[in-house]
mmCIF file of C-alpha atoms in Angstrom:
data_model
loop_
_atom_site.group_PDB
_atom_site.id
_atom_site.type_symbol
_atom_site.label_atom_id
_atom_site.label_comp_id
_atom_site.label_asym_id
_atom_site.label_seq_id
_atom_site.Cartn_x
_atom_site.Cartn_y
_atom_site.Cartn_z
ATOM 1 C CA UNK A 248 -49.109 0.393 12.541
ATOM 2 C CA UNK A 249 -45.932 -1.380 11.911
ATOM 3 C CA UNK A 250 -45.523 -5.067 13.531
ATOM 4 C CA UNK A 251 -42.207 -3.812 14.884
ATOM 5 C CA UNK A 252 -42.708 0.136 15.766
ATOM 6 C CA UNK A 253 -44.262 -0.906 18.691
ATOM 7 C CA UNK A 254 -44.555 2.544 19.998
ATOM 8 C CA UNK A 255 -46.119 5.224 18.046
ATOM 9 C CA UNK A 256 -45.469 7.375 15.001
ATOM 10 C CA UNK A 257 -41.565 7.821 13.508
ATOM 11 C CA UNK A 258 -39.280 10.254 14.919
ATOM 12 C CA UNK A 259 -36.877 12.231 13.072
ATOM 13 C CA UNK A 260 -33.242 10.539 12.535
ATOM 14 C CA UNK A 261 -31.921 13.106 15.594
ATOM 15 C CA UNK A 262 -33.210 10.989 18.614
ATOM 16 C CA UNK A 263 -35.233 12.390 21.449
ATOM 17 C CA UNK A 264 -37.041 10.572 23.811
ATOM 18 C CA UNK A 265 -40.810 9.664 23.013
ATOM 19 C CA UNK A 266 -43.242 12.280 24.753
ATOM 20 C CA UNK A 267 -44.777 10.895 27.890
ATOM 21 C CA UNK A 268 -48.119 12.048 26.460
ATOM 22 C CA UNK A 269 -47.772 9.881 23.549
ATOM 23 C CA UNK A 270 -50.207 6.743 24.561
ATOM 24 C CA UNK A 271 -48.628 3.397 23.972
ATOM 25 C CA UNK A 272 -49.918 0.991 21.178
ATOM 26 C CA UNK A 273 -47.592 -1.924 22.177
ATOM 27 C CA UNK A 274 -44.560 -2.989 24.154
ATOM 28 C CA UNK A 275 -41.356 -5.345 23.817
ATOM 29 C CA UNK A 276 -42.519 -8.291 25.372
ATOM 30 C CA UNK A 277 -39.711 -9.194 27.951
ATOM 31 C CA UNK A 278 -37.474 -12.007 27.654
ATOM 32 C CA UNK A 279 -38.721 -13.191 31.550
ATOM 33 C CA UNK A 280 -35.180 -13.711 32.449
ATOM 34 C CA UNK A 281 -34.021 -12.785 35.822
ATOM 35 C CA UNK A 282 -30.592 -11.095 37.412
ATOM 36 C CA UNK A 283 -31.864 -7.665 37.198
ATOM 37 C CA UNK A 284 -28.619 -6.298 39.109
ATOM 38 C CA UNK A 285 -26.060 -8.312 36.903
ATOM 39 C CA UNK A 286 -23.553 -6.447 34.398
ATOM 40 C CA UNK A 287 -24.764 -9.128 31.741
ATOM 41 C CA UNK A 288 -27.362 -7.360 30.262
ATOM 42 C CA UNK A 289 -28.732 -10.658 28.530
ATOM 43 C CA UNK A 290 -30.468 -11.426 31.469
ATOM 44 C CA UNK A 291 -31.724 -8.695 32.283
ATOM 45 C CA UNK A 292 -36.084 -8.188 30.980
ATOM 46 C CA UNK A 293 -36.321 -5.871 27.898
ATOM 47 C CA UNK A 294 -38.585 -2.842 29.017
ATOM 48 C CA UNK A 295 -42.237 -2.738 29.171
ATOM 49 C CA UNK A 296 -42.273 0.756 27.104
ATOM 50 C CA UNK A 297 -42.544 1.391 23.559
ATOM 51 C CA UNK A 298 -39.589 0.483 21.701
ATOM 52 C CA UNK A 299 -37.789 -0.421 18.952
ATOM 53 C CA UNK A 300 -35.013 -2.841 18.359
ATOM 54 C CA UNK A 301 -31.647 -2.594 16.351
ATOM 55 C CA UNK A 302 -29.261 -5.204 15.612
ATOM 56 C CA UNK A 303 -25.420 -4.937 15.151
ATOM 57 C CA UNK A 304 -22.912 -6.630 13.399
ATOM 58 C CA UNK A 305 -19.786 -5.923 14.374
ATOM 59 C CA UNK A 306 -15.784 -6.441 14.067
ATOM 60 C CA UNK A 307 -12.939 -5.732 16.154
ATOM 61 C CA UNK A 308 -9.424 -6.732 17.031
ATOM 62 C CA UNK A 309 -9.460 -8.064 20.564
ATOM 63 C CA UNK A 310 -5.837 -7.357 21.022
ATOM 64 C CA UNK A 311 -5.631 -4.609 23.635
ATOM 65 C CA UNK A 312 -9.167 -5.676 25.020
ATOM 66 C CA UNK A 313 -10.200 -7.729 27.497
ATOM 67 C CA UNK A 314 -13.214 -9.626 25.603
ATOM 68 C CA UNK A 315 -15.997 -8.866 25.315
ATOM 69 C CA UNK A 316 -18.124 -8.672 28.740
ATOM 70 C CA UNK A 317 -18.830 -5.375 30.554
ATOM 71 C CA UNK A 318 -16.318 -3.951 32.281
ATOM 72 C CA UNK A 319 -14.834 -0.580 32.713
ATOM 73 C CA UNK A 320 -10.761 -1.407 33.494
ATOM 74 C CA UNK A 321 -9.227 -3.091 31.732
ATOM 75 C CA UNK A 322 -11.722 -1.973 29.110
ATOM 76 C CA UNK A 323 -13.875 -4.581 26.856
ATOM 77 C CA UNK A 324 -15.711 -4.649 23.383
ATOM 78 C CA UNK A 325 -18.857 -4.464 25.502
ATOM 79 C CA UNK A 326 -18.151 -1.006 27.221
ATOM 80 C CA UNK A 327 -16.483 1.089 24.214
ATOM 81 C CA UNK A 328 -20.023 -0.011 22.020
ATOM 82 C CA UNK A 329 -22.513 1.120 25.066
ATOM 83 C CA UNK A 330 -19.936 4.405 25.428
ATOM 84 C CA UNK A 331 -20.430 5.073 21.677
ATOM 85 C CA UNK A 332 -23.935 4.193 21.788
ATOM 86 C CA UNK A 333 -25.038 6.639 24.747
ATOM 87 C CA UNK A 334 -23.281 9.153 23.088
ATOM 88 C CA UNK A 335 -25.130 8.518 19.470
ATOM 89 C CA UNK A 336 -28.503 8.228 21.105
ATOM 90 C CA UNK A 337 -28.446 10.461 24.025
ATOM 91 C CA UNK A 338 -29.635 7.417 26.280
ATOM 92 C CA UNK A 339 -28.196 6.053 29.531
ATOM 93 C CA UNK A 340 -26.522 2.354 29.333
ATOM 94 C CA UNK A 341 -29.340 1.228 31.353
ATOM 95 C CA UNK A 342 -31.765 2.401 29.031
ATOM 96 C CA UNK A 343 -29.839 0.805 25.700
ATOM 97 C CA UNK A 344 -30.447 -3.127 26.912
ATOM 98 C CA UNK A 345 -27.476 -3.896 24.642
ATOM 99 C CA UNK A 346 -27.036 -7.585 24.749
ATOM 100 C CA UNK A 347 -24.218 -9.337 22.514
ATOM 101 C CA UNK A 348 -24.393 -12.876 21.151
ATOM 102 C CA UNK A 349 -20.844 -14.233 22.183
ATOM 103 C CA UNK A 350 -19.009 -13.548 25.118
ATOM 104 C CA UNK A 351 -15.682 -13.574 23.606
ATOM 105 C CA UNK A 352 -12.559 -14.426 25.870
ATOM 106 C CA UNK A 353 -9.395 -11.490 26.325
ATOM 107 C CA UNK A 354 -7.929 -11.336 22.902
ATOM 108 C CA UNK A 355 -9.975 -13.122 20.592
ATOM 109 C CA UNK A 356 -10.834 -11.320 17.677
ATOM 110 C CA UNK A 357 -14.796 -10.983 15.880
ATOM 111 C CA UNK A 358 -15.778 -10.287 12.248
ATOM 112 C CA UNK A 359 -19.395 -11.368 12.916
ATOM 113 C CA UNK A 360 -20.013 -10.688 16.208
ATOM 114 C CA UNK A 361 -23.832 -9.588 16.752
ATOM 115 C CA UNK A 362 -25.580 -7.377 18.959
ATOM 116 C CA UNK A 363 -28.885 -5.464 19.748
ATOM 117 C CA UNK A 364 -29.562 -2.905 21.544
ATOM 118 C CA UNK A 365 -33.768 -0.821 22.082
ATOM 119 C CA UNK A 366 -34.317 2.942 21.740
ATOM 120 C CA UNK A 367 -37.675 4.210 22.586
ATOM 121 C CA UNK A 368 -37.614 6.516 19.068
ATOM 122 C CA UNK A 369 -37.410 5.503 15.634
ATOM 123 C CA UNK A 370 -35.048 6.080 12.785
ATOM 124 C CA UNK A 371 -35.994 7.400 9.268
ATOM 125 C CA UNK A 372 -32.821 6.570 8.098
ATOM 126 C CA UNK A 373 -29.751 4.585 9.658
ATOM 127 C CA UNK A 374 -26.684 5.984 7.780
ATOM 128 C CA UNK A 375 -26.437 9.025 10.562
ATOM 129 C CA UNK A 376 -26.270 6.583 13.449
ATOM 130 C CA UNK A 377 -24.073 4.037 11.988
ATOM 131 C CA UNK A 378 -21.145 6.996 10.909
ATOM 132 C CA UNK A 379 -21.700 8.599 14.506
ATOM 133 C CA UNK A 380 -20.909 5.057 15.967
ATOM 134 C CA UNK A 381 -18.292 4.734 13.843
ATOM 135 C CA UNK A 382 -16.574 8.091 14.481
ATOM 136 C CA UNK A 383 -16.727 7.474 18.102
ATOM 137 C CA UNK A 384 -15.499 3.920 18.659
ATOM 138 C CA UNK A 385 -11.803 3.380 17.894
ATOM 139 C CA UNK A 386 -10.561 1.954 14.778
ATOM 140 C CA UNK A 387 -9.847 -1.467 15.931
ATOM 141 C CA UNK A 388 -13.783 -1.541 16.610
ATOM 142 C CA UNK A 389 -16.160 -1.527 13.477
ATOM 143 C CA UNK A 390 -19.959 -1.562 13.488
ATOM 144 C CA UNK A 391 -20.303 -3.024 9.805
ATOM 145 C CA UNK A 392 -23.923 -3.103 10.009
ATOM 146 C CA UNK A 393 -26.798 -1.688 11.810
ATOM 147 C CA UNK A 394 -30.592 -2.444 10.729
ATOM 148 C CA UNK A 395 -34.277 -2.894 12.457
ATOM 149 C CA UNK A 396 -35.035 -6.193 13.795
ATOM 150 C CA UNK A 397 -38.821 -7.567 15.095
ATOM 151 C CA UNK A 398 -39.181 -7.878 18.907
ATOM 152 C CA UNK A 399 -38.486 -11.521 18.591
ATOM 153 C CA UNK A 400 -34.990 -10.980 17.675
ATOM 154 C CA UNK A 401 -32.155 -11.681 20.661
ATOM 155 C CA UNK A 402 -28.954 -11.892 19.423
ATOM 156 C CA UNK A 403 -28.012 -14.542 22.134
ATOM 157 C CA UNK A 404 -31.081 -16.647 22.441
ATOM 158 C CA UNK A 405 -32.200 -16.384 18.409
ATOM 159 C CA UNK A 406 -29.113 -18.409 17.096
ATOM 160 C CA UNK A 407 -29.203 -21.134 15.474
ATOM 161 C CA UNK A 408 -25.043 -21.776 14.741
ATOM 162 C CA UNK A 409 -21.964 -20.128 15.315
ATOM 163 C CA UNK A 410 -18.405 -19.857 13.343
ATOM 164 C CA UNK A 411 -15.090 -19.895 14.918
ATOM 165 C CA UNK A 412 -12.038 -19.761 12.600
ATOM 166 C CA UNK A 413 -8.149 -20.434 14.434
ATOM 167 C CA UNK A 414 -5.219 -19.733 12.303
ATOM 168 C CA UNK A 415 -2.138 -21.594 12.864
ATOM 169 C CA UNK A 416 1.132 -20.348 11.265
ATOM 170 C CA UNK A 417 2.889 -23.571 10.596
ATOM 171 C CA UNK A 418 6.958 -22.348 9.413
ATOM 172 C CA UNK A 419 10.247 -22.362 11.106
ATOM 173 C CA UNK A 420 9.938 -18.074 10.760
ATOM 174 C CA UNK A 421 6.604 -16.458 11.472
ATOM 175 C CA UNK A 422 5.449 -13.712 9.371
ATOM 176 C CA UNK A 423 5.443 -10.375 11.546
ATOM 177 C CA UNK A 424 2.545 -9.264 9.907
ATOM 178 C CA UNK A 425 0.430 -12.162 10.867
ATOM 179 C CA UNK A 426 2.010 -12.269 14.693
ATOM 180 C CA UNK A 427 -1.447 -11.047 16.479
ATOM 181 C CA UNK A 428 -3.582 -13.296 14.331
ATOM 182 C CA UNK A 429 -2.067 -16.406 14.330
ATOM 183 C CA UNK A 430 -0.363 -19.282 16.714
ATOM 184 C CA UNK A 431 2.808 -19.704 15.993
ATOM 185 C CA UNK A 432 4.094 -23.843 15.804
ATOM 186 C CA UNK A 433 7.141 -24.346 14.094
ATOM 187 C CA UNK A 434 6.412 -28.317 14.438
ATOM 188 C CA UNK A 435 5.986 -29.837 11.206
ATOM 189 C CA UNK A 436 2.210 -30.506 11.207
ATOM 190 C CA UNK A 437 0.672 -33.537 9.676
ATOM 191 C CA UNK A 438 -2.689 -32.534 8.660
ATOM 192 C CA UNK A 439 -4.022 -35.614 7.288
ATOM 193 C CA UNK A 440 -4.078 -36.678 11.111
ATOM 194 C CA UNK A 441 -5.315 -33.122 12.338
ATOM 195 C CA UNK A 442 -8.596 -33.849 9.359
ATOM 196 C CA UNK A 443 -9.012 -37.172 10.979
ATOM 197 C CA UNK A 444 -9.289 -35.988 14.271
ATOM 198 C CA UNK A 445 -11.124 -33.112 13.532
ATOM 199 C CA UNK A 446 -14.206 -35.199 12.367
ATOM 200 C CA UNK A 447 -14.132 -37.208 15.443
ATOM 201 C CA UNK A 448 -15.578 -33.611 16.800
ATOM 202 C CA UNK A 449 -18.686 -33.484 14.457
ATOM 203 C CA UNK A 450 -22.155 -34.189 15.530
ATOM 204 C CA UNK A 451 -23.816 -34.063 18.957
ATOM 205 C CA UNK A 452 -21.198 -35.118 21.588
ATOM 206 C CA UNK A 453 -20.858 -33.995 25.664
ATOM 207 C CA UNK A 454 -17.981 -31.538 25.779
ATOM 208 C CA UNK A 455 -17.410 -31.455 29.412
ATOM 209 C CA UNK A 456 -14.107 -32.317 28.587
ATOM 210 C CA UNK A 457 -13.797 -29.164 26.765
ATOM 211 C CA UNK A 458 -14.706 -26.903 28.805
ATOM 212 C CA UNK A 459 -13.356 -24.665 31.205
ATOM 213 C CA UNK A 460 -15.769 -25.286 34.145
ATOM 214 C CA UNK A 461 -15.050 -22.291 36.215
ATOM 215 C CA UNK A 462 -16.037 -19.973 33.993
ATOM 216 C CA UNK A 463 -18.764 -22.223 31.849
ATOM 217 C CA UNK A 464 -20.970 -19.499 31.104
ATOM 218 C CA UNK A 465 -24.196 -20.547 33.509
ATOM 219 C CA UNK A 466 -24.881 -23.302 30.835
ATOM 220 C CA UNK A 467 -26.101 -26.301 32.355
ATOM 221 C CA UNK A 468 -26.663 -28.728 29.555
ATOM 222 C CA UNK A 469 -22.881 -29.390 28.280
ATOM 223 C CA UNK A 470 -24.521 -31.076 25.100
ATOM 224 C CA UNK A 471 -23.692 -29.184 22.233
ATOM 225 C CA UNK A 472 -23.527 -30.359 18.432
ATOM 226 C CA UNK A 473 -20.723 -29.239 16.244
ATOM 227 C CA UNK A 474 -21.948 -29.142 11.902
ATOM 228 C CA UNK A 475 -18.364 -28.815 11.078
ATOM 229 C CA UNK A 476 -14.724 -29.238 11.953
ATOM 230 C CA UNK A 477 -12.684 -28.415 8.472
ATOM 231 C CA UNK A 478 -9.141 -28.695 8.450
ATOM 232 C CA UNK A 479 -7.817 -26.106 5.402
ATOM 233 C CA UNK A 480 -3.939 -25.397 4.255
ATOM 234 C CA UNK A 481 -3.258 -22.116 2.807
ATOM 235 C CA UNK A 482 0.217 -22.413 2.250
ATOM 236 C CA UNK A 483 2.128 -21.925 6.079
ATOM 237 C CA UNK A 484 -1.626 -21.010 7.444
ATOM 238 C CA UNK A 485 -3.650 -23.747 8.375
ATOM 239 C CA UNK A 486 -7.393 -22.268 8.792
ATOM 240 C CA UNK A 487 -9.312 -24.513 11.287
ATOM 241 C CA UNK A 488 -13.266 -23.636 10.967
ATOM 242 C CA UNK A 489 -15.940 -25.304 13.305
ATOM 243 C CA UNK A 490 -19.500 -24.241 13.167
ATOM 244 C CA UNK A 491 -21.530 -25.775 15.789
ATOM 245 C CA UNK A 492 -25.289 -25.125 17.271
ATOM 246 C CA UNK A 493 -23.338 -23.210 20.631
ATOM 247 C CA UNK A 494 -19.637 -23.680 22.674
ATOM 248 C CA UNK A 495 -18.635 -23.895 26.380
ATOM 249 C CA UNK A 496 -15.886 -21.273 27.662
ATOM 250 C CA UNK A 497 -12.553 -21.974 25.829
ATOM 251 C CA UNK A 498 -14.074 -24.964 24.004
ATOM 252 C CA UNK A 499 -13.011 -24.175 20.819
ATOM 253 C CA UNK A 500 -9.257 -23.509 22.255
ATOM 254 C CA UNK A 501 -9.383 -26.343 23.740
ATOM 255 C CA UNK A 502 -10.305 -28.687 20.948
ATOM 256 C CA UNK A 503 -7.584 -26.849 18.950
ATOM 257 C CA UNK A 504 -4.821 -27.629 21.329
ATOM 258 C CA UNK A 505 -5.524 -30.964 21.138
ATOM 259 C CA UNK A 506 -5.341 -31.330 17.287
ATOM 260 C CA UNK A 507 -2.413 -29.650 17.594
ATOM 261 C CA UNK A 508 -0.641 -32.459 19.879
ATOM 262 C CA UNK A 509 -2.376 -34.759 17.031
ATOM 263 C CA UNK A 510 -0.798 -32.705 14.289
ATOM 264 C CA UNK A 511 2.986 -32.888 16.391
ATOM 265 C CA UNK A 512 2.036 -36.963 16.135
ATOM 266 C CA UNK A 513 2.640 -36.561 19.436
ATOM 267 C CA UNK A 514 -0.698 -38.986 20.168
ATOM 268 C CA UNK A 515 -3.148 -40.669 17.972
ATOM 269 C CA UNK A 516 -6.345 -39.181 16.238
ATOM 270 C CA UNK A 517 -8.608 -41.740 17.870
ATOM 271 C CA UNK A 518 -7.800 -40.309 21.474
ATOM 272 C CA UNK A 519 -10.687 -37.889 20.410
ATOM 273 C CA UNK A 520 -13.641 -39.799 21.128
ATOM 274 C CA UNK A 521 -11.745 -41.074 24.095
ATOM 275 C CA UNK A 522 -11.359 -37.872 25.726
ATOM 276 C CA UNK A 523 -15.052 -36.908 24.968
ATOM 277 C CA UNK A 524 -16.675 -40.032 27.023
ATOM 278 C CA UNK A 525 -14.671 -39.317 29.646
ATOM 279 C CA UNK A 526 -16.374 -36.047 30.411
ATOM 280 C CA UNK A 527 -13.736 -34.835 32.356
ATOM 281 C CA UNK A 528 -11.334 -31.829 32.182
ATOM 282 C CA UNK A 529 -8.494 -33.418 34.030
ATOM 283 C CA UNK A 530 -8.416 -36.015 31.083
ATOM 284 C CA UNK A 531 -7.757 -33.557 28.592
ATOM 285 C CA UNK A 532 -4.780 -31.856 30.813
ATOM 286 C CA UNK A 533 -3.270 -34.895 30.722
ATOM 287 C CA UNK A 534 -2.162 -34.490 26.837
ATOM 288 C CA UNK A 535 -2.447 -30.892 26.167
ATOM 289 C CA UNK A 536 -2.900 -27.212 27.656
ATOM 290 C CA UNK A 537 -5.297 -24.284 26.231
ATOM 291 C CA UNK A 538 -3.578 -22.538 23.526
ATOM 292 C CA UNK A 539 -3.133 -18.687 23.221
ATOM 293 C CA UNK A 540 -6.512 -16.376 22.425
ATOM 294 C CA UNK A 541 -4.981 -14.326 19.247
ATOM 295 C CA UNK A 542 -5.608 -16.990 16.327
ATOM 296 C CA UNK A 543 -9.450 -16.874 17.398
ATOM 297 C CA UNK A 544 -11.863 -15.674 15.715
ATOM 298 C CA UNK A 545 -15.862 -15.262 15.907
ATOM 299 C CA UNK A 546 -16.728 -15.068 12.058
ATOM 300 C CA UNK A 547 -20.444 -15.950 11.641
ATOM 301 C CA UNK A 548 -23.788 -16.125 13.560
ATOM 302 C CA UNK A 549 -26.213 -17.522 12.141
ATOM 303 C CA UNK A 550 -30.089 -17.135 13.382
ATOM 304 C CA UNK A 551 -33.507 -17.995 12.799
ATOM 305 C CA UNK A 552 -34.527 -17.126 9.125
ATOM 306 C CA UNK A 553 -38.091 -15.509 10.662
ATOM 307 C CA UNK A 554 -36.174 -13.635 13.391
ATOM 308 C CA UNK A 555 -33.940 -11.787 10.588
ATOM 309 C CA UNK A 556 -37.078 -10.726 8.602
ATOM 310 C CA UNK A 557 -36.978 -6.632 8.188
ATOM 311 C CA UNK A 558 -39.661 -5.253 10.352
ATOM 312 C CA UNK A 559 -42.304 -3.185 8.103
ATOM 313 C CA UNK A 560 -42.275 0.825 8.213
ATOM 314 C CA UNK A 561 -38.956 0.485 8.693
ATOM 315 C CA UNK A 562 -35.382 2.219 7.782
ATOM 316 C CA UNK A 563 -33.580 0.091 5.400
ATOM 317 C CA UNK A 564 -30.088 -1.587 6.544
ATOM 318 C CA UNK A 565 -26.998 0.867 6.556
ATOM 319 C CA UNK A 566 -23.562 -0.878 5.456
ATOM 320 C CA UNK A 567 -22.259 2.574 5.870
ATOM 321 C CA UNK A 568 -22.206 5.345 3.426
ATOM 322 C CA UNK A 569 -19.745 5.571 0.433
ATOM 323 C CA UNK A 570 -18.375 8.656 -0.536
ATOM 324 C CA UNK A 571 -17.164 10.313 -4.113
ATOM 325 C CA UNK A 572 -15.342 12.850 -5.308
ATOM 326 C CA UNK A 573 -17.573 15.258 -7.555
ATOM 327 C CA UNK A 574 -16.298 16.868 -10.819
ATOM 328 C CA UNK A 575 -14.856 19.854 -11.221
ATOM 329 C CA UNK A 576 -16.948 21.994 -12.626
ATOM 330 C CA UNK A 577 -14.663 24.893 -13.567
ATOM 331 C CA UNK A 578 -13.455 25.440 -17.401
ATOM 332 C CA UNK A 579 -10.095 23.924 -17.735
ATOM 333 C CA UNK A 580 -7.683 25.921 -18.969
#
């Protein structure tokens, strides 16, 4: 018996609900959190049937959608993946529990965003599944992987860090090609004072400040402790990258807009820490505004090394299947 099959013998890759006659060996244990009626299926208890667990990781331009949280119009990241997945597996939404581990806003962009989702079948192999979800989401939607993971495993609650990148296009002209993943500031930035600031950021700091109250996500504790804040020039892009243990709603916008107003010169690097102590919102108005969503971007998750394990009995990790063009077998002439 596998320590994550915890239903009963493997199915065939071409899903089908488990026979009611089949006698459960084990269940999901749920997470015990409540809102059973929400659309945030996070919340909602994982079933108390025999099932197994799949994780995602996924990319997408988030320039015609409207982030990532369920909703049907305008449409989000959230709805096209459940829409591909009920179609793949033959399951309602209801029954898929698919849970993702950032909430990104209306036009942000992911290249690591992560996500499970529970069947009550197995997979032999996880090629078939991963090209069907493929060929039904649209191409600015990518799973890039899709593998088992052990009942522990919540890609919300499991994670340990997360990477944001924002791209600033810093030139009098910006490059067309770069227009819907970038800010453009045609302000001469001075990043020695953007660095500065930028470490003022690191470590475990209240970001009240930061944070967009209204819509601050149900967290409570506005404690949160950034790794990293790196400041990198690539010619007219300037790559900012934070990693920190979890963010508030527009956080990381926010903390971008202001080392932007550092960059201008148009106040000094140690307003930072300032700002941060004050704990309030209406302090940070007072020398900046949020910035635009397109130069966001969700790059990394990273989780609990013993919540990644690959369950036993299981079908190996699809990165999707290559193709090549065979020989021709016919005498040349």
């Amino acid at each position: 018996m596998s320590c994550w099959a915890v239903g009963s013998a493997v199915l065939p890759s071409v899903p089908r609900p488990l026979s009611p006659s089949i006698p459960s060996r084990g269940t999901l244990s749920s997470t015990g959190r409540g809102f059973p009626n929400s659309e945030d299926s996070s919340c909602v208890p994982e079933p108390d049937f025999p099932s197994f667990k799949w994780r995602l990781v996924i990319a997408y331009d988030g320039t015609r959608y409207a982030g990532w949280q369920y909703q049907r119009s305008p449409p989000t990241i959230q709805c096209l993946i459940e829409e591909a997945l009920t179609g793949a597996t033959r399951l309602e939404r209801k029954d898929l529990h698919l849970v993702g581990a950032s909430r990104t806003d209306k036009g942000v962009h992911a290249w690591g965003q992560v996500a499970h989702f529970i069947t009550p079948f197995n997979y032999d192999s996880l090629d078939r599944i991963h090209a069907a979800l493929n060929g039904l989401l649209p191409a600015d939607i990518r799973v890039r992987e899709i593998s088992p993971a052990v009942p522990d495993f919540h890609a919300r609650f499991s994670t340990l860090s997360k990477v944001y990148h924002y791209k600033i296009y810093n030139d009098a002209i910006l490059d067309p090609f770069q227009r819907c993943y970038t800010y453009h500031c045609v302000y001469k930035l001075n990043y020695a004072a953007m660095k500065e600031a930028a470490n003022y950021f690191v470590g475990k700091h209240d970001f009240s400040a930061f944070a967009n109250t209204a819509h601050n996500d149900r967290v409570v504790n506005p404690v949160k402790v950034i790794f990293r804040f790196d400041v990198i020039e690539m010619g007219a892009l300037i790559q900012l990258e934070v990693e920190g243990s979890g963010f508030l709603y527009r956080q990381v916008r926010n903390m971008v807009a202001l080392l932007l107003q550092i960059g201008k010169e148009a106040i000094p690097p140690d307003v930072v820490p300032k700002i941060l102590a004050s704990r309030d919102r209406k302090v940070l108005a007072k020398y900046t505004t949020c910035i635009p969503p397109q130069g966001l971007c969700l790059v990394r998750i990273n989780y609990k090394e013993d919540h990644l394990k690959l369950p036993s009995d299981c079908p190996g990790t699809s990165f999707g299947r290559s193709h090549s063009v065979s020989k021709c077998k016919l005498p040349f002439y």
